[in-house]
CSV table of C-alpha atoms in Angstrom, one decimal:
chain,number,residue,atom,x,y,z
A,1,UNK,CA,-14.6,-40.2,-58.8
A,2,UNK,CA,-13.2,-41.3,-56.0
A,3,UNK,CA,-12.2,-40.5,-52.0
A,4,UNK,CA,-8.6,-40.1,-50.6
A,5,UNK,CA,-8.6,-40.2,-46.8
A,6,UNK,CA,-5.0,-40.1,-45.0
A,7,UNK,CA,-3.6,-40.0,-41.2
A,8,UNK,CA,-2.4,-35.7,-40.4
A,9,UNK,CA,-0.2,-35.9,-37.6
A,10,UNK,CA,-1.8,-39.2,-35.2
A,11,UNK,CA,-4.7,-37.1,-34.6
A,12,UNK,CA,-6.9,-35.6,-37.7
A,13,UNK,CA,-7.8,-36.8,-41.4
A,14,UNK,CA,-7.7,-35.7,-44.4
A,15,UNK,CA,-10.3,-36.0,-47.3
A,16,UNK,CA,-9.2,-35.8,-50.3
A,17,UNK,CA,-11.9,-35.7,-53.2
A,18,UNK,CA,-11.5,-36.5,-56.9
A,19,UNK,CA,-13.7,-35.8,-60.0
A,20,UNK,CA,-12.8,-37.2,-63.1
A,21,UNK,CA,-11.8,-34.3,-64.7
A,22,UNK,CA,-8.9,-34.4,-62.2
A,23,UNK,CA,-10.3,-32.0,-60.2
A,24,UNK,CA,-9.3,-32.2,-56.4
A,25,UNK,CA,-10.1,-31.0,-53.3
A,26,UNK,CA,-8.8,-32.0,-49.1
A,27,UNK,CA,-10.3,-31.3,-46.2
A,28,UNK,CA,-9.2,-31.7,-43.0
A,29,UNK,CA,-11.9,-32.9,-39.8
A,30,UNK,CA,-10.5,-30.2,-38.0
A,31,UNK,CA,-11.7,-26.9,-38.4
A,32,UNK,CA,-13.1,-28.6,-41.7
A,33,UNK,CA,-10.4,-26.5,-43.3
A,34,UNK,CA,-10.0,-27.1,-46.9
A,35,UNK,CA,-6.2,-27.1,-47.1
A,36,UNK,CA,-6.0,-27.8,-51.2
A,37,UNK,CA,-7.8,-27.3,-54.2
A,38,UNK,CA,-6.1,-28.4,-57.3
A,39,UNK,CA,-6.9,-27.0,-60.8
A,40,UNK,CA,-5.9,-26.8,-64.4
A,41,UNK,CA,-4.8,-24.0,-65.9
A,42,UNK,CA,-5.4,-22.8,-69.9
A,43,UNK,CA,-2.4,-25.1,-70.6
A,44,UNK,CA,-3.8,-28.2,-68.5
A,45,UNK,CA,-1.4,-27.6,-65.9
A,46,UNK,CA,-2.9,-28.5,-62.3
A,47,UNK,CA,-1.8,-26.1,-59.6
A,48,UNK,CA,-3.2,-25.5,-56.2
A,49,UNK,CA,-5.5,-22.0,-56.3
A,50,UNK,CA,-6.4,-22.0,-52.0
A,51,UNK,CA,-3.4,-20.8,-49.7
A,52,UNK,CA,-2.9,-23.7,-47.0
A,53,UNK,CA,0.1,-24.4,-44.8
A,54,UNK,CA,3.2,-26.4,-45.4
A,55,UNK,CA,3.3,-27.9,-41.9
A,56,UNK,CA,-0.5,-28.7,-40.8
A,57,UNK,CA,0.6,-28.6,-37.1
A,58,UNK,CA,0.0,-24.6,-37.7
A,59,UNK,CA,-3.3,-24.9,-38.5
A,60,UNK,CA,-3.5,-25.3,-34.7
A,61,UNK,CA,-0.8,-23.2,-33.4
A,62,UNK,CA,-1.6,-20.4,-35.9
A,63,UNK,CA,-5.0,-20.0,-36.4
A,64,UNK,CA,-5.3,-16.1,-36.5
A,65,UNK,CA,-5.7,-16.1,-40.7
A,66,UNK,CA,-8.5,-19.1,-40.5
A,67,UNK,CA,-6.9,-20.4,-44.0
A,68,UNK,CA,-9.8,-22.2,-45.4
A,69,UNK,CA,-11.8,-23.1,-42.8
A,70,UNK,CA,-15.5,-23.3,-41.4
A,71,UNK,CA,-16.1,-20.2,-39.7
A,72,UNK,CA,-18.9,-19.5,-36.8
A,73,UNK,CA,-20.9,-19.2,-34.9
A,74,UNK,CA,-21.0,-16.1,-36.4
A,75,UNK,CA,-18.7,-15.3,-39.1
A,76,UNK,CA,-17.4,-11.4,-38.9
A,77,UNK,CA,-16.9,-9.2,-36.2
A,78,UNK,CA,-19.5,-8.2,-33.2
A,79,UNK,CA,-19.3,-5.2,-31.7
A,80,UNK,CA,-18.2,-5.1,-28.5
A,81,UNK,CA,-18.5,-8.8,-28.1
A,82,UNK,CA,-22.3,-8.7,-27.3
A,83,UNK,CA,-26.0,-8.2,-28.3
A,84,UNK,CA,-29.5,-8.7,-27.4
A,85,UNK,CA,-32.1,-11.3,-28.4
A,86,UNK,CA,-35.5,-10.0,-26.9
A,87,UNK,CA,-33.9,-7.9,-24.4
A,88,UNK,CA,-31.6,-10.7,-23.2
A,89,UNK,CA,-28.1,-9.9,-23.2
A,90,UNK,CA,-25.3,-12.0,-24.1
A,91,UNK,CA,-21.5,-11.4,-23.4
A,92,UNK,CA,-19.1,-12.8,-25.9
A,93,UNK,CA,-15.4,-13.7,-25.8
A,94,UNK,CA,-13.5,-10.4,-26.5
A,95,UNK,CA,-10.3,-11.8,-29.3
A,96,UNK,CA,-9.9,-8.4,-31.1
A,97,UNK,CA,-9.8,-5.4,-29.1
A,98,UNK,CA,-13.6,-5.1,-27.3
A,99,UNK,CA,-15.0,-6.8,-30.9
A,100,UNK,CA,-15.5,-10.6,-31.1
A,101,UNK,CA,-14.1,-11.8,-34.7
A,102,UNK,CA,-15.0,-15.2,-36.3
A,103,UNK,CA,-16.7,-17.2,-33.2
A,104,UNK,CA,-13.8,-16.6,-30.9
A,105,UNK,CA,-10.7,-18.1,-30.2
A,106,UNK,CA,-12.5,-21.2,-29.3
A,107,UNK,CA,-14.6,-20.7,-32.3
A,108,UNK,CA,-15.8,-24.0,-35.5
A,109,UNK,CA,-12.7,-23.2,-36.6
A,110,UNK,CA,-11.0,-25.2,-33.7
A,111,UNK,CA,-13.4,-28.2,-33.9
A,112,UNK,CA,-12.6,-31.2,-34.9
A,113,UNK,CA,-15.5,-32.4,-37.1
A,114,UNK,CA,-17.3,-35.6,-37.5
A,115,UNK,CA,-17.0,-36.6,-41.1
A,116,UNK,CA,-19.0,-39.3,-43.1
A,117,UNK,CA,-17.6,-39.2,-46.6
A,118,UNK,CA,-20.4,-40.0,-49.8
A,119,UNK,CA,-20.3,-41.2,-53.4
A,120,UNK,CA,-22.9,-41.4,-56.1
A,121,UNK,CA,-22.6,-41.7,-59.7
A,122,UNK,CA,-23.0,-37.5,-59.9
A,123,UNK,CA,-21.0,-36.4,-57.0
A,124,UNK,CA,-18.4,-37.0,-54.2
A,125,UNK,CA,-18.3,-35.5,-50.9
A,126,UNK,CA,-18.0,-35.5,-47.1
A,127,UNK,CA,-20.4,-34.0,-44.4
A,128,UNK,CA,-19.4,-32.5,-41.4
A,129,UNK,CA,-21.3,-32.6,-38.2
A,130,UNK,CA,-20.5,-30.9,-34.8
A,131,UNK,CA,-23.3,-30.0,-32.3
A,132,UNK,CA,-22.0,-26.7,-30.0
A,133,UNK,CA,-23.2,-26.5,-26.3
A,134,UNK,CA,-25.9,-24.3,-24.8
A,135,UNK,CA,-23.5,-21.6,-23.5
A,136,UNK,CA,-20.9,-22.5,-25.5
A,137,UNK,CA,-18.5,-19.1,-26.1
A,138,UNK,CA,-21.3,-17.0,-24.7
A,139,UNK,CA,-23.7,-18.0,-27.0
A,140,UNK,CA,-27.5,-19.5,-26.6
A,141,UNK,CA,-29.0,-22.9,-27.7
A,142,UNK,CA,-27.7,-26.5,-28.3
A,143,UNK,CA,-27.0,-26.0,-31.9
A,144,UNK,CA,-26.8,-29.1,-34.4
A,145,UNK,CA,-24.6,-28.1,-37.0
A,146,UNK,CA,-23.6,-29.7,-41.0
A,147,UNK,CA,-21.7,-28.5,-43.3
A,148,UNK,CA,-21.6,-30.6,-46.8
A,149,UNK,CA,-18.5,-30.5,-49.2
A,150,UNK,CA,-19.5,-31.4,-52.8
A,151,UNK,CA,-17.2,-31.8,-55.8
A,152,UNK,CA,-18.7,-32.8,-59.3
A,153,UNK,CA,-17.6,-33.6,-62.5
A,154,UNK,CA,-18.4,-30.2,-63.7
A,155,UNK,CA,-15.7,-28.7,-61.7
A,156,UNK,CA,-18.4,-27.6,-59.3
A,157,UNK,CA,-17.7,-27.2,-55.8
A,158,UNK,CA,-20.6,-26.9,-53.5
A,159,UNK,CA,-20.7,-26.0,-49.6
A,160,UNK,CA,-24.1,-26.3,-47.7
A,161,UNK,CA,-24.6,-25.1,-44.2
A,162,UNK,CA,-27.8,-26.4,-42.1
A,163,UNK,CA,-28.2,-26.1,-38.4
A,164,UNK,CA,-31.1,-26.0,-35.9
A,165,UNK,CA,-31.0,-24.6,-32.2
A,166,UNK,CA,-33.5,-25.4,-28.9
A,167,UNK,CA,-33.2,-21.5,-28.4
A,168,UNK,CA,-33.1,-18.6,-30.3
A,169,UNK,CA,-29.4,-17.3,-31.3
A,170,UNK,CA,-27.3,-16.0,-33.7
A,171,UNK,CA,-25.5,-17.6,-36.4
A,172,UNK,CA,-23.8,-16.6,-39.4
A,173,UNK,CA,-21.3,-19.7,-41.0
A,174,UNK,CA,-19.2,-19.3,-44.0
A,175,UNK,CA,-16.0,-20.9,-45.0
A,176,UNK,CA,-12.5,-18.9,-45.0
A,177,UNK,CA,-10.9,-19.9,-48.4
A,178,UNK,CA,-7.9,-17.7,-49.6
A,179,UNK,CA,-8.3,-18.1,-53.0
A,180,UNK,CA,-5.3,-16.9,-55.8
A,181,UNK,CA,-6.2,-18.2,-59.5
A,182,UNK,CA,-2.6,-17.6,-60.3
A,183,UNK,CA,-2.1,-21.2,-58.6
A,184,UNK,CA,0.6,-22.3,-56.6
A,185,UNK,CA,1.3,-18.6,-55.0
A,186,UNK,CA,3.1,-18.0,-58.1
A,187,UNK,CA,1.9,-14.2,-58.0
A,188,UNK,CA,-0.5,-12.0,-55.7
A,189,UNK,CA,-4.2,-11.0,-56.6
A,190,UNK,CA,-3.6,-7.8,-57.6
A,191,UNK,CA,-4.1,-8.7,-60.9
A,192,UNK,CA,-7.1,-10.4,-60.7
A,193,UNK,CA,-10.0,-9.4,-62.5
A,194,UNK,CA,-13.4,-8.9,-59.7
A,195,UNK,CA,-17.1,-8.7,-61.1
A,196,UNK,CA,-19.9,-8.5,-57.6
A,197,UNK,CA,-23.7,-8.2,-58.3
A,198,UNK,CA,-23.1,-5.5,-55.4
A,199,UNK,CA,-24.1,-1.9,-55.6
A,200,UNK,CA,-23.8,-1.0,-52.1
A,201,UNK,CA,-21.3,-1.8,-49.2
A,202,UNK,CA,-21.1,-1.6,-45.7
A,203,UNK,CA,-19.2,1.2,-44.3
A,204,UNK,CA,-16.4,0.6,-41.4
A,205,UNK,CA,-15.0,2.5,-38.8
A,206,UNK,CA,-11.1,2.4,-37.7
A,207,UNK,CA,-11.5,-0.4,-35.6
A,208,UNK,CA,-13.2,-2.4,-38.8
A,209,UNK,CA,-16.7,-2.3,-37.0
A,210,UNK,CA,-19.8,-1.6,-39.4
A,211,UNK,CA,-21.4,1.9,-38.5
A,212,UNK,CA,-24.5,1.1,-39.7
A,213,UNK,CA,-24.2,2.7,-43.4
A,214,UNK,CA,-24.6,1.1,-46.4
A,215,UNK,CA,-22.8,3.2,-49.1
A,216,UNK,CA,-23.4,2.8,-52.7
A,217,UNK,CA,-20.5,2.1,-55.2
A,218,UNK,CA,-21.0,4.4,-57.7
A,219,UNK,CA,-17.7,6.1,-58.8
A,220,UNK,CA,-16.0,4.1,-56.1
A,221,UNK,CA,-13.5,1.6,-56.3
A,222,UNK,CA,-15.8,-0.9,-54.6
A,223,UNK,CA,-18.1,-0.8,-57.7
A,224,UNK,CA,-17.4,-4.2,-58.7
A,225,UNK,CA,-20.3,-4.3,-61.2
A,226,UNK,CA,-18.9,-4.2,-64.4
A,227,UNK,CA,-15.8,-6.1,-63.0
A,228,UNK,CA,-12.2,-4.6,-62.1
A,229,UNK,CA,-8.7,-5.5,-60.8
A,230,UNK,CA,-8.4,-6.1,-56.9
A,231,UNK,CA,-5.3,-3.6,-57.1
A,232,UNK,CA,-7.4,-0.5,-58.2
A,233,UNK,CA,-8.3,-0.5,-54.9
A,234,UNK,CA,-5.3,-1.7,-53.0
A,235,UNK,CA,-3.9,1.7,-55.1
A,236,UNK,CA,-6.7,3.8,-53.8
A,237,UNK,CA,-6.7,6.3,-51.3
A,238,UNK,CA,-10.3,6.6,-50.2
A,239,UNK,CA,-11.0,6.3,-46.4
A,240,UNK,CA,-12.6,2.8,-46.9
A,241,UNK,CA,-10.1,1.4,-48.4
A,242,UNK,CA,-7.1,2.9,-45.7
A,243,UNK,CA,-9.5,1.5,-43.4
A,244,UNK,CA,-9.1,-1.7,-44.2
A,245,UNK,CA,-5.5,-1.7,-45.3
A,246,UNK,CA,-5.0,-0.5,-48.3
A,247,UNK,CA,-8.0,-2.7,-49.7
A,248,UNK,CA,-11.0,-4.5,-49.2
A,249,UNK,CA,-12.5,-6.2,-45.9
A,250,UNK,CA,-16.1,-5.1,-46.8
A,251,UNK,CA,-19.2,-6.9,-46.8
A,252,UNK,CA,-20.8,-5.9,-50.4
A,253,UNK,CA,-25.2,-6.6,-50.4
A,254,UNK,CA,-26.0,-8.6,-53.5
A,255,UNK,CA,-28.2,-7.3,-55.8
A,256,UNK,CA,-29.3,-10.3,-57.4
A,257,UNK,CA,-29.2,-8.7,-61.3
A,258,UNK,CA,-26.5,-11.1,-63.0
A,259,UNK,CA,-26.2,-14.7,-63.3
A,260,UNK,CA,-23.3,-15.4,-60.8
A,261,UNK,CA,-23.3,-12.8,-57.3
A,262,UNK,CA,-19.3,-13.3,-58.1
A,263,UNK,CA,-16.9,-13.6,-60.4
A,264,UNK,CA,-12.9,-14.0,-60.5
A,265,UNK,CA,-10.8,-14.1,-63.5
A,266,UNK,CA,-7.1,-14.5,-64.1
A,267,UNK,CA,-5.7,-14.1,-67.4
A,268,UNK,CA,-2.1,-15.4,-67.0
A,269,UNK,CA,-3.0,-18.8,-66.1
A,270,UNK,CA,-6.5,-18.3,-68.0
A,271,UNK,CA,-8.6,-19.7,-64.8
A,272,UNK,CA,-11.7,-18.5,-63.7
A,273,UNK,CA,-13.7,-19.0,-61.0
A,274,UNK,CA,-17.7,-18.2,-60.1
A,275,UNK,CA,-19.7,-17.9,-57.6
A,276,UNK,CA,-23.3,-18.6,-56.6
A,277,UNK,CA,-25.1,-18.3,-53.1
A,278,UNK,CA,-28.4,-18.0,-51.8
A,279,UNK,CA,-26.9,-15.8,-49.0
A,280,UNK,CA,-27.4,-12.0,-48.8
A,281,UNK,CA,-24.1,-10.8,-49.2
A,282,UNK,CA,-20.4,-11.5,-48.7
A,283,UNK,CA,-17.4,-10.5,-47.2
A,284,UNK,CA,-14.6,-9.7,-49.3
A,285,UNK,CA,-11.0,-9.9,-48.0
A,286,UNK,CA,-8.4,-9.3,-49.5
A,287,UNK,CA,-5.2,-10.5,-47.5
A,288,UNK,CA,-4.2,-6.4,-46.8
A,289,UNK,CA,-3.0,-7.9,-42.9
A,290,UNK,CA,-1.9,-11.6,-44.1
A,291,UNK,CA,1.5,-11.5,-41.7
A,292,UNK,CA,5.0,-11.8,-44.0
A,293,UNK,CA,7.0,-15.3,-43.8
A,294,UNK,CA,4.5,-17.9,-43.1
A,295,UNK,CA,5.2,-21.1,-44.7
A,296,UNK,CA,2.8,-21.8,-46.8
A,297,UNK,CA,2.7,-25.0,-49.0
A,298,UNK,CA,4.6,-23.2,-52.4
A,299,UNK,CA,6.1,-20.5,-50.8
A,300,UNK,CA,6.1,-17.9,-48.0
A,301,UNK,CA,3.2,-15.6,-47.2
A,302,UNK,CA,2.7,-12.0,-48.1
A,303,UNK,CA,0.4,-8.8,-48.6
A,304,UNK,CA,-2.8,-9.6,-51.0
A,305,UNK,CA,-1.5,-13.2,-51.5
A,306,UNK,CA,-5.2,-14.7,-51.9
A,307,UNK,CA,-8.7,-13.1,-52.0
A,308,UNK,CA,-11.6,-14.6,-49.6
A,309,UNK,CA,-15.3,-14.6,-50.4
A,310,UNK,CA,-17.4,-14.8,-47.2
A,311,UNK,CA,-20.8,-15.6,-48.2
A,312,UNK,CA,-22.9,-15.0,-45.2
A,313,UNK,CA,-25.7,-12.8,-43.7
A,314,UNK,CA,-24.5,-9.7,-41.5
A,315,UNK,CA,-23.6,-9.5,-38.2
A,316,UNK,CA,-24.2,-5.7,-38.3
A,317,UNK,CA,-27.7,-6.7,-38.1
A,318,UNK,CA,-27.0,-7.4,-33.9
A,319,UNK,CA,-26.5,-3.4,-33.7
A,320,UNK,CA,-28.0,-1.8,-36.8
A,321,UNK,CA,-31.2,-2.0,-38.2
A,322,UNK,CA,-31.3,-2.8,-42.2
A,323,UNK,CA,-28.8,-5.3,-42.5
A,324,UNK,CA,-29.5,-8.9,-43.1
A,325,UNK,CA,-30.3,-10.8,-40.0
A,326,UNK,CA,-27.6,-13.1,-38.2
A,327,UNK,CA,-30.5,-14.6,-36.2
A,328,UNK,CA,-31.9,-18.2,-36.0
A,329,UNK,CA,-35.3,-18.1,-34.3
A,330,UNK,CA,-35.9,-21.7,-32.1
A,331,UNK,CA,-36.7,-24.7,-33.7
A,332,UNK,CA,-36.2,-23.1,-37.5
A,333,UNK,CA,-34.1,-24.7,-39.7
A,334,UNK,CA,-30.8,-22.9,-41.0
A,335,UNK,CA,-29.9,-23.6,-44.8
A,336,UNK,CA,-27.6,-21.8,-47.0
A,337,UNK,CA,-25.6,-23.0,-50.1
A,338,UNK,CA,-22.5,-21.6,-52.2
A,339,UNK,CA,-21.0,-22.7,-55.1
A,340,UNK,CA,-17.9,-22.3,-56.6
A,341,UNK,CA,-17.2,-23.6,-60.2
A,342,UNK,CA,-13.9,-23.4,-61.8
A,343,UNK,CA,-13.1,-23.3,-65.5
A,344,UNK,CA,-11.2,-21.3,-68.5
A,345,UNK,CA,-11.5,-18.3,-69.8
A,346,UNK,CA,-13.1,-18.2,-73.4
């Protein structure tokens, strides 16, 4: 095992981590985006299964898709850019219509991290620390924030979230991974094969604000239980999924019945990928807005090119009762791990 670290345009770094199974995974300090993630394939092949730009200087200039990267403070949209914490309102930066999506446009996305890299005879990794200002995009408390990357030699990627504000706030951090199994873009998701521990969603108006509803999934195409392919629902015509453009921008509530809360499976190439969290639910995008012609590292960009996983609490919570809470009372220690594990198919 071992750590790459390279020079990104005079200004950022790049960590690059290795297992010994040849495993990889880079991260940039900024935005703590992981741009690659390189894995084999049922013929040993190593291809890159995360969608990342060709030209890193778009990270910067293009951050409207947050391709891999740490997202907060709160991850999702807030409805018209506000809430209340004991009768004290707060007023948010408005960056999609009256909502607030992903922290703002000034949001951890945008922040160039503080990185101390780490090897032990089990694991490689980096953590990345950032502390956000009282007041800082609208919200309350001086919040110290650190997000760990792990890589092992079980082909076990772990992310772990802690943080602790001087006031009560919100905060909901996840990371903003475009996965695609396929590897190297050489195919959309449509084909991938979905299994969530999920039997109810959250239902969204036009504007993709939660109303409040949670729905359940039976005889839907967002039941997810007993697995199904992604393009089921970007081929249905239910309201939900016209909604959120011909597919899935949902936040599904984990049950907590099966072993993993999520798996991915891809039969060409023969990867899989699961997923466990100690959060309450995720966020499930599935690229139905990703913008044509972006240059992306193996090719351009298109409709339904990768599939995100946004582990996280709610932040329909701020406005609907029910939902899992986005808020961190004073002096309380946020902690929240994920882990993705990527193998073969049997």
């Amino acid at each position: 095992m071992r750590i790459d670290i390279k020079d990104i345009l005079g200004k950022w770094k790049e960590y690059t981590l290795f297992n010994d199974m040849g495993m990889t995974v880079s991260v940039l300090d900024y935005g703590g985006i992981i741009t690659e993630i390189m894995v084999p394939d049922r013929n040993g092949k190593f291809g890159n299964v995360v969608l990342g730009f060709k030209n890193y200087t778009e990270y910067e200039q293009n951050h409207s898709n947050y391709f891999g990267a740490i997202i907060g403070r709160v991850a999702g949209r807030i409805e018209d850019a506000s809430f209340e914490i004991n009768n004290q309102p707060y007023h948010l930066e408005a960056n999609e219509g009256h909502h607030q999506l992903h922290g703002g446009s000034k949001g951890f996305h945008q922040v160039k991290w503080s990185v101390t890299p780490f090897q032990n005879k089990k694991a490689v990794g980096i953590r990345l620390d950032h502390k956000s200002i009282d007041g800082e995009g609208g919200y309350p408390g001086n919040i110290d924030i650190t997000v760990t990357y792990t890589l092992t030699n079980d082909n076990k990627l772990t992310l772990e979230y802690s943080a602790t504000s001087d006031k009560t706030t919100a905060l909901a951090l996840t990371n903003h991974s475009y996965f695609n199994l396929n590897g190297d873009l050489k195919n959309t998701v449509e084909n991938h094969h979905v299994t969530i521990d999920s039997g109810h969603f959250v239902e969204l108006n036009q504007e993709l604000i939660p109303t409040g509803r949670l729905i359940s999934v039976d005889e839907t195409s967002f039941d997810f239980r007993g697995g199904r392919l992604l393009k089921e629902g970007f081929e249905d015509v239910s309201v939900q999924n016209k909604i959120a453009g011909k597919g899935y921008d949902h936040y599904f509530v984990f049950d907590h019945h099966l072993e993993n809360n999520a798996v991915v499976q891809e039969s060409s190439s023969g990867r899989i990928m699961t997923m466990k969290t100690d959060q309450p639910g995720m966020v499930m995008y599935t690229s139905n807005t990703l913008m044509d012609g972006l240059e992306l590292k193996e090719g351009p960009s298109r409709r339904y090119l990768g599939v995100c996983l946004e582990t996280q609490s709610s932040p329909a919570s701020l406005h609907h009762e029910g939902f899992p809470s986005v808020i961190l009372p004073a002096g309380e220690c946020y902690q929240k791990q994920t882990v993705f594990t990527f193998g073969l198919q049997s």
